Amino acid sequence: MPDNETYQRILDAAAELFARHGYEAVTLRDIGQALDMKHASLYYYAPEGKKQLYLDVMERNLMRHRAGIAAAIAGASDDLRAQLRAVGRWLISQPPVDMRRLIRVDTKGIGAAEAAHLSQLANAALREPLVAALGHAREAGLITLRNLDMGAVAFITMIEVVHGVQASGNKMPMDAYIDELIDMLMNGWLGR
């Protein structure tokens, strides 16, 4: 992936369009118009065209998410609740990674090998740091969660849903929403 200012601007514009409309609906012409560039000049930066831009956008986004989640966990105390709060707050401050659309729609247009690569990156970025934190908490006897993968996926999925709640005009502060979500996960629904 080229690392110059112009290419980063191209990726920023492409990321916004792909997030809003999906891979199939976006054309190079759309990306060029968003940048006041001729779409043909985008091939200079991305010789493979839209597919290359999409893959680079997703790779950059997932690498940023992995670094952000890892930093949130590292910056919190060893308390799992504090780590989940930090991760939840970081995730809610970012544009959501719509994994359902990525898996069901966007990957159909990019090819099986590329889809598998993105799936691996998403797994490493979103799941692995949380699985490690949950594993440490389980080893310390703080939680009894049997399936760490499922716990990580459930948490990420719930935070993605919070993005939708936020967009629907919910008045509850997002920090409070995240705290309540974490309390629900940690304490369960059953009375003790």
Short mmCIF file of N, CA and C in Angstrom, two decimals, residues 5-173:
data_model
loop_
_atom_site.label_atom_id
_atom_site.label_comp_id
_atom_site.label_asym_id
_atom_site.label_seq_id
_atom_site.Cartn_x
_atom_site.Cartn_y
_atom_site.Cartn_z
N GLU A 5 0.72 11.16 1.03
CA GLU A 5 -0.44 11.98 1.43
C GLU A 5 -1.60 11.87 0.44
N THR A 6 -1.30 11.87 -0.85
CA THR A 6 -2.37 11.80 -1.84
C THR A 6 -3.10 10.46 -1.74
N TYR A 7 -2.34 9.38 -1.62
CA TYR A 7 -3.00 8.07 -1.53
C TYR A 7 -3.83 7.96 -0.25
N GLN A 8 -3.35 8.54 0.83
CA GLN A 8 -4.13 8.52 2.07
C GLN A 8 -5.44 9.30 1.89
N ARG A 9 -5.39 10.43 1.17
CA ARG A 9 -6.61 11.18 0.87
C ARG A 9 -7.57 10.36 0.02
N ILE A 10 -7.02 9.64 -0.95
CA ILE A 10 -7.85 8.77 -1.79
C ILE A 10 -8.50 7.70 -0.92
N LEU A 11 -7.72 7.09 -0.04
CA LEU A 11 -8.28 6.05 0.83
C LEU A 11 -9.35 6.62 1.77
N ASP A 12 -9.13 7.84 2.26
CA ASP A 12 -10.14 8.47 3.13
C ASP A 12 -11.46 8.64 2.39
N ALA A 13 -11.38 9.15 1.17
CA ALA A 13 -12.61 9.36 0.38
C ALA A 13 -13.26 8.02 0.04
N ALA A 14 -12.45 7.05 -0.37
CA ALA A 14 -12.98 5.73 -0.70
C ALA A 14 -13.61 5.07 0.52
N ALA A 15 -12.97 5.22 1.67
CA ALA A 15 -13.49 4.61 2.91
C ALA A 15 -14.87 5.16 3.23
N GLU A 16 -15.03 6.46 3.10
CA GLU A 16 -16.33 7.07 3.40
C GLU A 16 -17.40 6.56 2.44
N LEU A 17 -17.07 6.49 1.17
CA LEU A 17 -18.04 6.02 0.18
C LEU A 17 -18.36 4.53 0.35
N PHE A 18 -17.34 3.70 0.59
CA PHE A 18 -17.58 2.27 0.79
C PHE A 18 -18.42 2.04 2.05
N ALA A 19 -18.15 2.80 3.10
CA ALA A 19 -18.91 2.64 4.35
C ALA A 19 -20.37 3.04 4.15
N ARG A 20 -20.59 4.07 3.38
CA ARG A 20 -21.95 4.57 3.19
C ARG A 20 -22.75 3.72 2.20
N HIS A 21 -22.10 3.26 1.11
CA HIS A 21 -22.84 2.63 0.02
C HIS A 21 -22.50 1.17 -0.23
N GLY A 22 -21.38 0.69 0.29
CA GLY A 22 -20.95 -0.67 0.02
C GLY A 22 -20.07 -0.75 -1.21
N TYR A 23 -19.32 -1.84 -1.31
CA TYR A 23 -18.35 -2.01 -2.38
C TYR A 23 -18.99 -1.96 -3.77
N GLU A 24 -20.04 -2.73 -3.96
CA GLU A 24 -20.65 -2.85 -5.29
C GLU A 24 -21.19 -1.53 -5.82
N ALA A 25 -21.74 -0.70 -4.95
CA ALA A 25 -22.40 0.53 -5.40
C ALA A 25 -21.43 1.66 -5.74
N VAL A 26 -20.22 1.59 -5.23
CA VAL A 26 -19.25 2.67 -5.43
C VAL A 26 -18.44 2.42 -6.70
N THR A 27 -18.24 3.48 -7.47
CA THR A 27 -17.41 3.38 -8.67
C THR A 27 -16.17 4.24 -8.50
N LEU A 28 -15.18 4.00 -9.35
CA LEU A 28 -14.00 4.86 -9.33
C LEU A 28 -14.38 6.30 -9.67
N ARG A 29 -15.37 6.45 -10.52
CA ARG A 29 -15.85 7.79 -10.86
C ARG A 29 -16.36 8.51 -9.60
N ASP A 30 -17.09 7.78 -8.74
CA ASP A 30 -17.59 8.37 -7.48
C ASP A 30 -16.42 8.84 -6.61
N ILE A 31 -15.41 7.99 -6.51
CA ILE A 31 -14.25 8.33 -5.68
C ILE A 31 -13.52 9.53 -6.27
N GLY A 32 -13.33 9.52 -7.59
CA GLY A 32 -12.69 10.65 -8.25
C GLY A 32 -13.46 11.95 -8.05
N GLN A 33 -14.79 11.89 -8.17
CA GLN A 33 -15.61 13.09 -7.97
C GLN A 33 -15.49 13.61 -6.54
N ALA A 34 -15.42 12.72 -5.57
CA ALA A 34 -15.29 13.14 -4.17
C ALA A 34 -13.97 13.87 -3.93
N LEU A 35 -12.99 13.60 -4.79
CA LEU A 35 -11.67 14.21 -4.64
C LEU A 35 -11.39 15.29 -5.68
N ASP A 36 -12.34 15.57 -6.54
CA ASP A 36 -12.13 16.48 -7.67
C ASP A 36 -10.97 16.01 -8.55
N MET A 37 -10.93 14.70 -8.78
CA MET A 37 -9.90 14.10 -9.64
C MET A 37 -10.60 13.34 -10.76
N LYS A 38 -9.91 13.19 -11.87
CA LYS A 38 -10.43 12.32 -12.93
C LYS A 38 -10.27 10.87 -12.45
N HIS A 39 -11.31 10.09 -12.66
CA HIS A 39 -11.25 8.72 -12.14
C HIS A 39 -10.10 7.93 -12.75
N ALA A 40 -9.73 8.22 -13.98
CA ALA A 40 -8.62 7.51 -14.63
C ALA A 40 -7.30 7.74 -13.90
N SER A 41 -7.15 8.90 -13.27
CA SER A 41 -5.89 9.18 -12.55
C SER A 41 -5.76 8.34 -11.28
N LEU A 42 -6.86 7.76 -10.81
CA LEU A 42 -6.79 6.89 -9.62
C LEU A 42 -5.98 5.63 -9.91
N TYR A 43 -5.93 5.22 -11.18
CA TYR A 43 -5.16 4.02 -11.54
C TYR A 43 -3.67 4.21 -11.31
N TYR A 44 -3.21 5.45 -11.31
CA TYR A 44 -1.80 5.71 -11.01
C TYR A 44 -1.48 5.25 -9.59
N TYR A 45 -2.41 5.51 -8.68
CA TYR A 45 -2.21 5.17 -7.27
C TYR A 45 -2.67 3.75 -6.94
N ALA A 46 -3.66 3.27 -7.68
CA ALA A 46 -4.21 1.93 -7.45
C ALA A 46 -4.38 1.24 -8.80
N PRO A 47 -3.29 0.65 -9.33
CA PRO A 47 -3.35 0.05 -10.67
C PRO A 47 -4.43 -1.01 -10.83
N GLU A 48 -4.82 -1.67 -9.73
CA GLU A 48 -5.86 -2.71 -9.81
C GLU A 48 -7.26 -2.13 -9.64
N GLY A 49 -7.36 -0.81 -9.52
CA GLY A 49 -8.65 -0.14 -9.49
C GLY A 49 -9.39 -0.21 -8.18
N LYS A 50 -10.69 -0.27 -8.29
CA LYS A 50 -11.58 -0.20 -7.12
C LYS A 50 -11.29 -1.32 -6.12
N LYS A 51 -11.05 -2.51 -6.61
CA LYS A 51 -10.78 -3.65 -5.73
C LYS A 51 -9.57 -3.37 -4.85
N GLN A 52 -8.50 -2.84 -5.44
CA GLN A 52 -7.30 -2.52 -4.67
C GLN A 52 -7.60 -1.45 -3.63
N LEU A 53 -8.36 -0.44 -4.02
CA LEU A 53 -8.71 0.61 -3.06
C LEU A 53 -9.52 0.03 -1.90
N TYR A 54 -10.48 -0.82 -2.22
CA TYR A 54 -11.30 -1.42 -1.17
C TYR A 54 -10.44 -2.25 -0.21
N LEU A 55 -9.58 -3.08 -0.76
CA LEU A 55 -8.72 -3.92 0.08
C LEU A 55 -7.81 -3.07 0.94
N ASP A 56 -7.23 -2.02 0.36
CA ASP A 56 -6.35 -1.14 1.14
C ASP A 56 -7.12 -0.37 2.21
N VAL A 57 -8.34 0.07 1.88
CA VAL A 57 -9.18 0.75 2.87
C VAL A 57 -9.47 -0.18 4.04
N MET A 58 -9.88 -1.40 3.73
CA MET A 58 -10.24 -2.34 4.79
C MET A 58 -9.02 -2.74 5.61
N GLU A 59 -7.89 -2.97 4.95
CA GLU A 59 -6.68 -3.34 5.68
C GLU A 59 -6.25 -2.21 6.62
N ARG A 60 -6.27 -0.99 6.12
CA ARG A 60 -5.90 0.16 6.96
C ARG A 60 -6.86 0.29 8.14
N ASN A 61 -8.14 0.15 7.88
CA ASN A 61 -9.15 0.26 8.92
C ASN A 61 -8.98 -0.83 9.98
N LEU A 62 -8.77 -2.06 9.54
CA LEU A 62 -8.62 -3.16 10.49
C LEU A 62 -7.33 -3.05 11.29
N MET A 63 -6.25 -2.60 10.66
CA MET A 63 -4.99 -2.40 11.41
C MET A 63 -5.17 -1.30 12.46
N ARG A 64 -5.90 -0.25 12.10
CA ARG A 64 -6.18 0.82 13.06
C ARG A 64 -7.02 0.29 14.22
N HIS A 65 -7.99 -0.55 13.91
CA HIS A 65 -8.82 -1.13 14.97
C HIS A 65 -8.00 -2.03 15.89
N ARG A 66 -7.14 -2.85 15.32
CA ARG A 66 -6.32 -3.72 16.18
C ARG A 66 -5.45 -2.89 17.11
N ALA A 67 -4.81 -1.87 16.57
CA ALA A 67 -3.95 -1.01 17.40
C ALA A 67 -4.78 -0.29 18.45
N GLY A 68 -5.95 0.21 18.08
CA GLY A 68 -6.80 0.93 19.03
C GLY A 68 -7.32 0.05 20.14
N ILE A 69 -7.75 -1.16 19.80
CA ILE A 69 -8.25 -2.09 20.82
C ILE A 69 -7.12 -2.51 21.75
N ALA A 70 -5.97 -2.83 21.18
CA ALA A 70 -4.82 -3.23 22.00
C ALA A 70 -4.39 -2.09 22.92
N ALA A 71 -4.36 -0.87 22.41
CA ALA A 71 -3.98 0.29 23.24
C ALA A 71 -5.01 0.54 24.33
N ALA A 72 -6.28 0.36 24.03
CA ALA A 72 -7.33 0.55 25.04
C ALA A 72 -7.16 -0.46 26.17
N ILE A 73 -6.89 -1.71 25.82
CA ILE A 73 -6.70 -2.75 26.84
C ILE A 73 -5.45 -2.46 27.65
N ALA A 74 -4.36 -2.12 26.97
CA ALA A 74 -3.09 -1.85 27.66
C ALA A 74 -3.19 -0.61 28.55
N GLY A 75 -3.98 0.37 28.16
CA GLY A 75 -4.10 1.61 28.93
C GLY A 75 -5.03 1.51 30.11
N ALA A 76 -5.80 0.43 30.18
CA ALA A 76 -6.72 0.24 31.31
C ALA A 76 -6.00 -0.56 32.39
N SER A 77 -6.59 -0.60 33.56
CA SER A 77 -6.01 -1.42 34.63
C SER A 77 -6.17 -2.89 34.26
N ASP A 78 -5.72 -3.77 35.13
CA ASP A 78 -5.86 -5.21 34.87
C ASP A 78 -7.29 -5.70 35.06
N ASP A 79 -8.18 -4.83 35.49
CA ASP A 79 -9.57 -5.17 35.72
C ASP A 79 -10.28 -5.34 34.37
N LEU A 80 -10.91 -6.50 34.17
CA LEU A 80 -11.57 -6.78 32.89
C LEU A 80 -12.66 -5.77 32.58
N ARG A 81 -13.41 -5.38 33.58
CA ARG A 81 -14.48 -4.40 33.37
C ARG A 81 -13.90 -3.09 32.83
N ALA A 82 -12.79 -2.64 33.39
CA ALA A 82 -12.14 -1.41 32.92
C ALA A 82 -11.61 -1.59 31.50
N GLN A 83 -11.09 -2.76 31.20
CA GLN A 83 -10.59 -3.03 29.85
C GLN A 83 -11.73 -3.02 28.83
N LEU A 84 -12.84 -3.66 29.18
CA LEU A 84 -13.99 -3.67 28.27
C LEU A 84 -14.56 -2.27 28.09
N ARG A 85 -14.58 -1.50 29.17
CA ARG A 85 -15.04 -0.10 29.05
C ARG A 85 -14.15 0.67 28.08
N ALA A 86 -12.85 0.52 28.25
CA ALA A 86 -11.91 1.24 27.38
C ALA A 86 -12.07 0.82 25.92
N VAL A 87 -12.21 -0.47 25.69
CA VAL A 87 -12.40 -0.97 24.32
C VAL A 87 -13.73 -0.47 23.77
N GLY A 88 -14.79 -0.57 24.56
CA GLY A 88 -16.10 -0.11 24.11
C GLY A 88 -16.11 1.36 23.76
N ARG A 89 -15.49 2.16 24.59
CA ARG A 89 -15.44 3.61 24.33
C ARG A 89 -14.61 3.92 23.09
N TRP A 90 -13.51 3.18 22.92
CA TRP A 90 -12.70 3.41 21.72
C TRP A 90 -13.50 3.01 20.48
N LEU A 91 -14.13 1.84 20.52
CA LEU A 91 -14.89 1.37 19.35
C LEU A 91 -16.02 2.32 18.99
N ILE A 92 -16.71 2.84 19.99
CA ILE A 92 -17.85 3.72 19.71
C ILE A 92 -17.38 5.06 19.14
N SER A 93 -16.12 5.39 19.37
CA SER A 93 -15.58 6.64 18.83
C SER A 93 -15.13 6.49 17.37
N GLN A 94 -15.17 5.28 16.86
CA GLN A 94 -14.72 4.98 15.50
C GLN A 94 -15.92 4.67 14.60
N PRO A 95 -15.76 4.86 13.30
CA PRO A 95 -16.83 4.38 12.41
C PRO A 95 -16.94 2.86 12.58
N PRO A 96 -18.16 2.32 12.57
CA PRO A 96 -18.30 0.89 12.80
C PRO A 96 -17.74 0.06 11.64
N VAL A 97 -17.25 -1.12 11.98
CA VAL A 97 -16.86 -2.10 10.97
C VAL A 97 -18.08 -2.99 10.79
N ASP A 98 -18.76 -2.83 9.68
CA ASP A 98 -19.98 -3.59 9.44
C ASP A 98 -19.62 -4.98 8.92
N MET A 99 -19.38 -5.90 9.86
CA MET A 99 -18.93 -7.23 9.48
C MET A 99 -19.98 -8.00 8.69
N ARG A 100 -21.25 -7.79 8.99
CA ARG A 100 -22.29 -8.50 8.24
C ARG A 100 -22.25 -8.12 6.77
N ARG A 101 -22.16 -6.83 6.50
CA ARG A 101 -22.11 -6.41 5.09
C ARG A 101 -20.82 -6.87 4.45
N LEU A 102 -19.72 -6.80 5.19
CA LEU A 102 -18.44 -7.24 4.66
C LEU A 102 -18.52 -8.70 4.23
N ILE A 103 -19.09 -9.55 5.08
CA ILE A 103 -19.14 -10.98 4.80
C ILE A 103 -20.20 -11.31 3.75
N ARG A 104 -21.37 -10.73 3.87
CA ARG A 104 -22.50 -11.12 3.01
C ARG A 104 -22.52 -10.43 1.65
N VAL A 105 -22.02 -9.22 1.58
CA VAL A 105 -22.20 -8.45 0.35
C VAL A 105 -20.86 -8.07 -0.27
N ASP A 106 -20.06 -7.33 0.46
CA ASP A 106 -18.85 -6.74 -0.13
C ASP A 106 -17.86 -7.79 -0.63
N THR A 107 -17.68 -8.89 0.11
CA THR A 107 -16.67 -9.86 -0.30
C THR A 107 -17.05 -10.62 -1.57
N LYS A 108 -18.31 -10.60 -1.96
CA LYS A 108 -18.72 -11.28 -3.20
C LYS A 108 -18.08 -10.63 -4.42
N GLY A 109 -17.80 -9.35 -4.34
CA GLY A 109 -17.25 -8.65 -5.49
C GLY A 109 -15.74 -8.62 -5.55
N ILE A 110 -15.06 -9.14 -4.52
CA ILE A 110 -13.60 -9.01 -4.49
C ILE A 110 -12.85 -10.31 -4.71
N GLY A 111 -13.50 -11.43 -4.67
CA GLY A 111 -12.84 -12.72 -4.88
C GLY A 111 -12.62 -13.48 -3.58
N ALA A 112 -12.56 -14.80 -3.70
CA ALA A 112 -12.48 -15.67 -2.52
C ALA A 112 -11.18 -15.48 -1.74
N ALA A 113 -10.06 -15.39 -2.43
CA ALA A 113 -8.77 -15.26 -1.72
C ALA A 113 -8.71 -13.94 -0.96
N GLU A 114 -9.17 -12.88 -1.59
CA GLU A 114 -9.16 -11.57 -0.93
C GLU A 114 -10.14 -11.54 0.24
N ALA A 115 -11.29 -12.18 0.07
CA ALA A 115 -12.28 -12.25 1.16
C ALA A 115 -11.71 -13.02 2.34
N ALA A 116 -11.01 -14.12 2.07
CA ALA A 116 -10.39 -14.89 3.14
C ALA A 116 -9.32 -14.07 3.86
N HIS A 117 -8.55 -13.31 3.10
CA HIS A 117 -7.53 -12.44 3.69
C HIS A 117 -8.17 -11.40 4.61
N LEU A 118 -9.23 -10.75 4.14
CA LEU A 118 -9.92 -9.76 4.98
C LEU A 118 -10.53 -10.40 6.22
N SER A 119 -11.05 -11.59 6.07
CA SER A 119 -11.63 -12.30 7.21
C SER A 119 -10.56 -12.58 8.26
N GLN A 120 -9.38 -13.00 7.81
CA GLN A 120 -8.26 -13.23 8.74
C GLN A 120 -7.86 -11.93 9.43
N LEU A 121 -7.76 -10.86 8.67
CA LEU A 121 -7.40 -9.57 9.25
C LEU A 121 -8.44 -9.11 10.27
N ALA A 122 -9.71 -9.28 9.94
CA ALA A 122 -10.78 -8.88 10.86
C ALA A 122 -10.71 -9.70 12.14
N ASN A 123 -10.47 -10.98 12.01
CA ASN A 123 -10.34 -11.85 13.16
C ASN A 123 -9.20 -11.38 14.06
N ALA A 124 -8.05 -11.11 13.45
CA ALA A 124 -6.89 -10.67 14.22
C ALA A 124 -7.12 -9.30 14.85
N ALA A 125 -7.77 -8.43 14.13
CA ALA A 125 -7.95 -7.06 14.61
C ALA A 125 -9.00 -6.94 15.70
N LEU A 126 -10.13 -7.57 15.50
CA LEU A 126 -11.27 -7.35 16.38
C LEU A 126 -11.37 -8.38 17.49
N ARG A 127 -11.05 -9.62 17.21
CA ARG A 127 -11.28 -10.68 18.16
C ARG A 127 -10.07 -10.99 19.04
N GLU A 128 -8.90 -11.12 18.45
CA GLU A 128 -7.74 -11.61 19.19
C GLU A 128 -7.38 -10.80 20.42
N PRO A 129 -7.36 -9.46 20.36
CA PRO A 129 -7.01 -8.72 21.59
C PRO A 129 -8.01 -8.96 22.72
N LEU A 130 -9.29 -9.07 22.38
CA LEU A 130 -10.31 -9.32 23.40
C LEU A 130 -10.22 -10.75 23.94
N VAL A 131 -9.95 -11.71 23.07
CA VAL A 131 -9.79 -13.10 23.52
C VAL A 131 -8.64 -13.17 24.52
N ALA A 132 -7.55 -12.46 24.25
CA ALA A 132 -6.42 -12.46 25.18
C ALA A 132 -6.81 -11.87 26.53
N ALA A 133 -7.52 -10.75 26.53
CA ALA A 133 -7.95 -10.12 27.78
C ALA A 133 -8.91 -11.03 28.55
N LEU A 134 -9.85 -11.64 27.84
CA LEU A 134 -10.78 -12.57 28.48
C LEU A 134 -10.04 -13.79 29.02
N GLY A 135 -9.04 -14.25 28.28
CA GLY A 135 -8.24 -15.39 28.72
C GLY A 135 -7.49 -15.10 30.01
N HIS A 136 -6.92 -13.91 30.11
CA HIS A 136 -6.22 -13.52 31.35
C HIS A 136 -7.19 -13.47 32.52
N ALA A 137 -8.37 -12.94 32.29
CA ALA A 137 -9.37 -12.86 33.35
C ALA A 137 -9.83 -14.26 33.77
N ARG A 138 -9.95 -15.15 32.81
CA ARG A 138 -10.36 -16.53 33.15
C ARG A 138 -9.25 -17.24 33.93
N GLU A 139 -8.00 -17.06 33.49
CA GLU A 139 -6.86 -17.68 34.20
C GLU A 139 -6.76 -17.17 35.64
N ALA A 140 -7.13 -15.91 35.85
CA ALA A 140 -7.09 -15.33 37.20
C ALA A 140 -8.31 -15.74 38.03
N GLY A 141 -9.22 -16.49 37.43
CA GLY A 141 -10.41 -16.93 38.15
C GLY A 141 -11.49 -15.87 38.27
N LEU A 142 -11.40 -14.81 37.47
CA LEU A 142 -12.36 -13.72 37.56
C LEU A 142 -13.63 -13.98 36.76
N ILE A 143 -13.52 -14.78 35.71
CA ILE A 143 -14.69 -15.14 34.90
C ILE A 143 -14.66 -16.64 34.64
N THR A 144 -15.81 -17.19 34.29
CA THR A 144 -15.90 -18.62 33.98
C THR A 144 -16.31 -18.85 32.54
N LEU A 145 -16.16 -17.87 31.72
CA LEU A 145 -16.55 -17.96 30.30
C LEU A 145 -15.83 -19.14 29.65
N ARG A 146 -16.60 -20.06 29.08
CA ARG A 146 -16.00 -21.24 28.44
C ARG A 146 -15.48 -20.93 27.04
N ASN A 147 -16.25 -20.17 26.27
CA ASN A 147 -15.89 -19.92 24.87
C ASN A 147 -15.45 -18.46 24.73
N LEU A 148 -14.14 -18.25 24.79
CA LEU A 148 -13.60 -16.89 24.73
C LEU A 148 -13.88 -16.23 23.38
N ASP A 149 -13.80 -17.01 22.31
CA ASP A 149 -14.09 -16.47 20.98
C ASP A 149 -15.51 -15.92 20.92
N MET A 150 -16.45 -16.70 21.43
CA MET A 150 -17.85 -16.26 21.41
C MET A 150 -18.03 -15.00 22.26
N GLY A 151 -17.35 -14.95 23.39
CA GLY A 151 -17.43 -13.76 24.23
C GLY A 151 -16.92 -12.52 23.52
N ALA A 152 -15.80 -12.65 22.83
CA ALA A 152 -15.22 -11.52 22.09
C ALA A 152 -16.14 -11.08 20.96
N VAL A 153 -16.65 -12.05 20.20
CA VAL A 153 -17.54 -11.74 19.08
C VAL A 153 -18.83 -11.09 19.59
N ALA A 154 -19.37 -11.61 20.69
CA ALA A 154 -20.60 -11.04 21.25
C ALA A 154 -20.38 -9.59 21.65
N PHE A 155 -19.26 -9.30 22.30
CA PHE A 155 -18.98 -7.94 22.73
C PHE A 155 -18.86 -7.00 21.53
N ILE A 156 -18.07 -7.38 20.54
CA ILE A 156 -17.89 -6.55 19.34
C ILE A 156 -19.23 -6.33 18.64
N THR A 157 -20.02 -7.38 18.51
CA THR A 157 -21.32 -7.28 17.84
C THR A 157 -22.24 -6.32 18.58
N MET A 158 -22.25 -6.42 19.90
CA MET A 158 -23.11 -5.53 20.69
C MET A 158 -22.68 -4.08 20.55
N ILE A 159 -21.39 -3.83 20.48
CA ILE A 159 -20.91 -2.46 20.30
C ILE A 159 -21.33 -1.95 18.92
N GLU A 160 -21.28 -2.82 17.89
CA GLU A 160 -21.75 -2.40 16.56
C GLU A 160 -23.22 -2.00 16.61
N VAL A 161 -24.01 -2.74 17.40
CA VAL A 161 -25.43 -2.41 17.55
C VAL A 161 -25.59 -1.06 18.24
N VAL A 162 -24.72 -0.76 19.21
CA VAL A 162 -24.78 0.52 19.91
C VAL A 162 -24.61 1.67 18.91
N HIS A 163 -23.78 1.47 17.89
CA HIS A 163 -23.66 2.49 16.83
C HIS A 163 -25.02 2.78 16.22
N GLY A 164 -25.79 1.74 15.96
CA GLY A 164 -27.13 1.91 15.39
C GLY A 164 -28.07 2.63 16.34
N VAL A 165 -27.97 2.30 17.62
CA VAL A 165 -28.81 2.96 18.63
C VAL A 165 -28.46 4.44 18.68
N GLN A 166 -27.17 4.73 18.61
CA GLN A 166 -26.70 6.11 18.63
C GLN A 166 -27.26 6.87 17.43
N ALA A 167 -27.22 6.24 16.26
CA ALA A 167 -27.69 6.89 15.04
C ALA A 167 -29.21 7.09 15.04
N SER A 168 -29.93 6.27 15.81
CA SER A 168 -31.39 6.37 15.82
C SER A 168 -31.91 7.47 16.72
N GLY A 169 -31.01 8.23 17.34
CA GLY A 169 -31.44 9.37 18.15
C GLY A 169 -31.62 9.06 19.62
N ASN A 170 -31.10 7.94 20.08
CA ASN A 170 -31.18 7.59 21.50
C ASN A 170 -30.51 8.69 22.33
N LYS A 171 -31.14 9.09 23.40
CA LYS A 171 -30.63 10.19 24.23
C LYS A 171 -29.70 9.73 25.35
N MET A 172 -29.66 8.43 25.62
CA MET A 172 -28.79 7.92 26.68
C MET A 172 -27.33 8.13 26.26
N PRO A 173 -26.49 8.68 27.14
CA PRO A 173 -25.07 8.86 26.78
C PRO A 173 -24.43 7.51 26.44
#
